[in-house]
XYZ file of C-alpha atoms in Angstrom:
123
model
C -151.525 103.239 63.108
C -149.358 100.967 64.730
C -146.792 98.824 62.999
C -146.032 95.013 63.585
C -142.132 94.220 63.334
C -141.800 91.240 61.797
C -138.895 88.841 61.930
C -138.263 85.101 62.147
C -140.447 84.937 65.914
C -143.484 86.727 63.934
C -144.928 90.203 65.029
C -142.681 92.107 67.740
C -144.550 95.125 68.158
C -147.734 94.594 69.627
C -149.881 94.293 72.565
C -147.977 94.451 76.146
C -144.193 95.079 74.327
C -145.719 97.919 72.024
C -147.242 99.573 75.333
C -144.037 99.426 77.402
C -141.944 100.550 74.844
C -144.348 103.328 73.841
C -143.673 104.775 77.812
C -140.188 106.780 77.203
C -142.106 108.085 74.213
C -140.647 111.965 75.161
C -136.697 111.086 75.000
C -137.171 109.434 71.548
C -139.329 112.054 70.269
C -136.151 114.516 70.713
C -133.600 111.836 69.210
C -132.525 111.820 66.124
C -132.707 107.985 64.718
C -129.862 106.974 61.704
C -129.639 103.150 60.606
C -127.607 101.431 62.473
C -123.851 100.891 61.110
C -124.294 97.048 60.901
C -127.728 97.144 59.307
C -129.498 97.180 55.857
C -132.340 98.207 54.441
C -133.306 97.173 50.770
C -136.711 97.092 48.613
C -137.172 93.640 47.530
C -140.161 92.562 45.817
C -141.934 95.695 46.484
C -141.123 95.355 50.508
C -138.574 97.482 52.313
C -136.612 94.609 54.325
C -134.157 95.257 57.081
C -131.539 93.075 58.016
C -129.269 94.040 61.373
C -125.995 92.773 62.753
C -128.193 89.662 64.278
C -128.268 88.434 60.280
C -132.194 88.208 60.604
C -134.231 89.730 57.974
C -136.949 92.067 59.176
C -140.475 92.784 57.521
C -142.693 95.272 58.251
C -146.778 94.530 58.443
C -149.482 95.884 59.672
C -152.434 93.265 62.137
C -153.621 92.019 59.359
C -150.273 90.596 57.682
C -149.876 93.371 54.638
C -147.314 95.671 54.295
C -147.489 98.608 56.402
C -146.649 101.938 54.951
C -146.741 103.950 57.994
C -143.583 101.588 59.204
C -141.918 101.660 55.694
C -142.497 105.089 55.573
C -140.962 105.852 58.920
C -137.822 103.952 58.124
C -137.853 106.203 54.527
C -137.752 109.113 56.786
C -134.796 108.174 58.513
C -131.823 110.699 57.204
C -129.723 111.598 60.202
C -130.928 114.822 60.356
C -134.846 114.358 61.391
C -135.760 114.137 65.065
C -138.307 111.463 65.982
C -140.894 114.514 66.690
C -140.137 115.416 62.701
C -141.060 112.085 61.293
C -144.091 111.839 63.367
C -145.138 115.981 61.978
C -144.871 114.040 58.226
C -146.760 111.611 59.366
C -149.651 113.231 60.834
C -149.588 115.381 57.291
C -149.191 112.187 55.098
C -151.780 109.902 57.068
C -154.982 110.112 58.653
C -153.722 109.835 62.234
C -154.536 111.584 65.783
C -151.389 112.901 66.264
C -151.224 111.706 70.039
C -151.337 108.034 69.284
C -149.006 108.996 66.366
C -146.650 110.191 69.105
C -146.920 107.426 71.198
C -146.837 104.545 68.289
C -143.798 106.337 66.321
C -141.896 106.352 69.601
C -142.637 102.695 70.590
C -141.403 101.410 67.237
C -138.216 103.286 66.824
C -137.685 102.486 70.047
C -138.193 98.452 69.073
C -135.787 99.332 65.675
C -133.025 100.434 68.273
C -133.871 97.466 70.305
C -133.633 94.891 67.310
C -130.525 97.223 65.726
C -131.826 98.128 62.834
C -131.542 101.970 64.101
C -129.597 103.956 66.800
C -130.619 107.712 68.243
C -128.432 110.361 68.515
C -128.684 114.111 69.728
């Protein structure tokens, strides 16, 4: 399941950063993520782009380079009022997915979306 951030650099979420993000998984599972005030998100072209207060324009893919819907559909989930834990309970209904390492791969890449400032957590 998990999700390659893509920006200007190329994938962010993978391999060593994906694992040591995916740590603190518990905290972020109880947060509730909202976009962050200085960021964007818009479909273009049939990809849901993000673009934060660094002016970069974010893609989401999956290892192989294709549009990932389990990222997109993550940052569709996003309403202010969902926890973490919530999105990942859609997700394990929407996708074929061992909700562990749905857990654990939800958490790391929210946590990278805070990281990058496309998304903040909140109580």
């Amino acid at each position: 399941m998990a999700a390659h951030f893509v920006s200007p650099g190329g994938p962010l979420a993978g391999g060593k950063e994906f694992e040591r993000l995916a740590s603190a998984s518990q905290d972020v599972l109880r947060a509730i993520p909202r976009l962050h005030p200085e960021a964007g998100l818009q479909r273009v072209s049939g990809r849901l782009m993000a673009a934060g207060p660094d002016e970069f324009l974010h893609t989401f893919e999956d290892a192989q380079g294709r549009v990932s819907e389990v990222a997109e559909r993550i940052l569709e989930l996003v309403d202010g009022r969902r926890t973490v834990a919530d999105i990942v309970a859609v997700l394990c209904d929407e996708f074929e997915v061992e909700p562990q390492a749905c857990r654990e791969d939800t958490a790391a890449f929210v946590r990278l979306l805070v990281e990058k400032k496309v998304l903040v957590l909140g109580p």
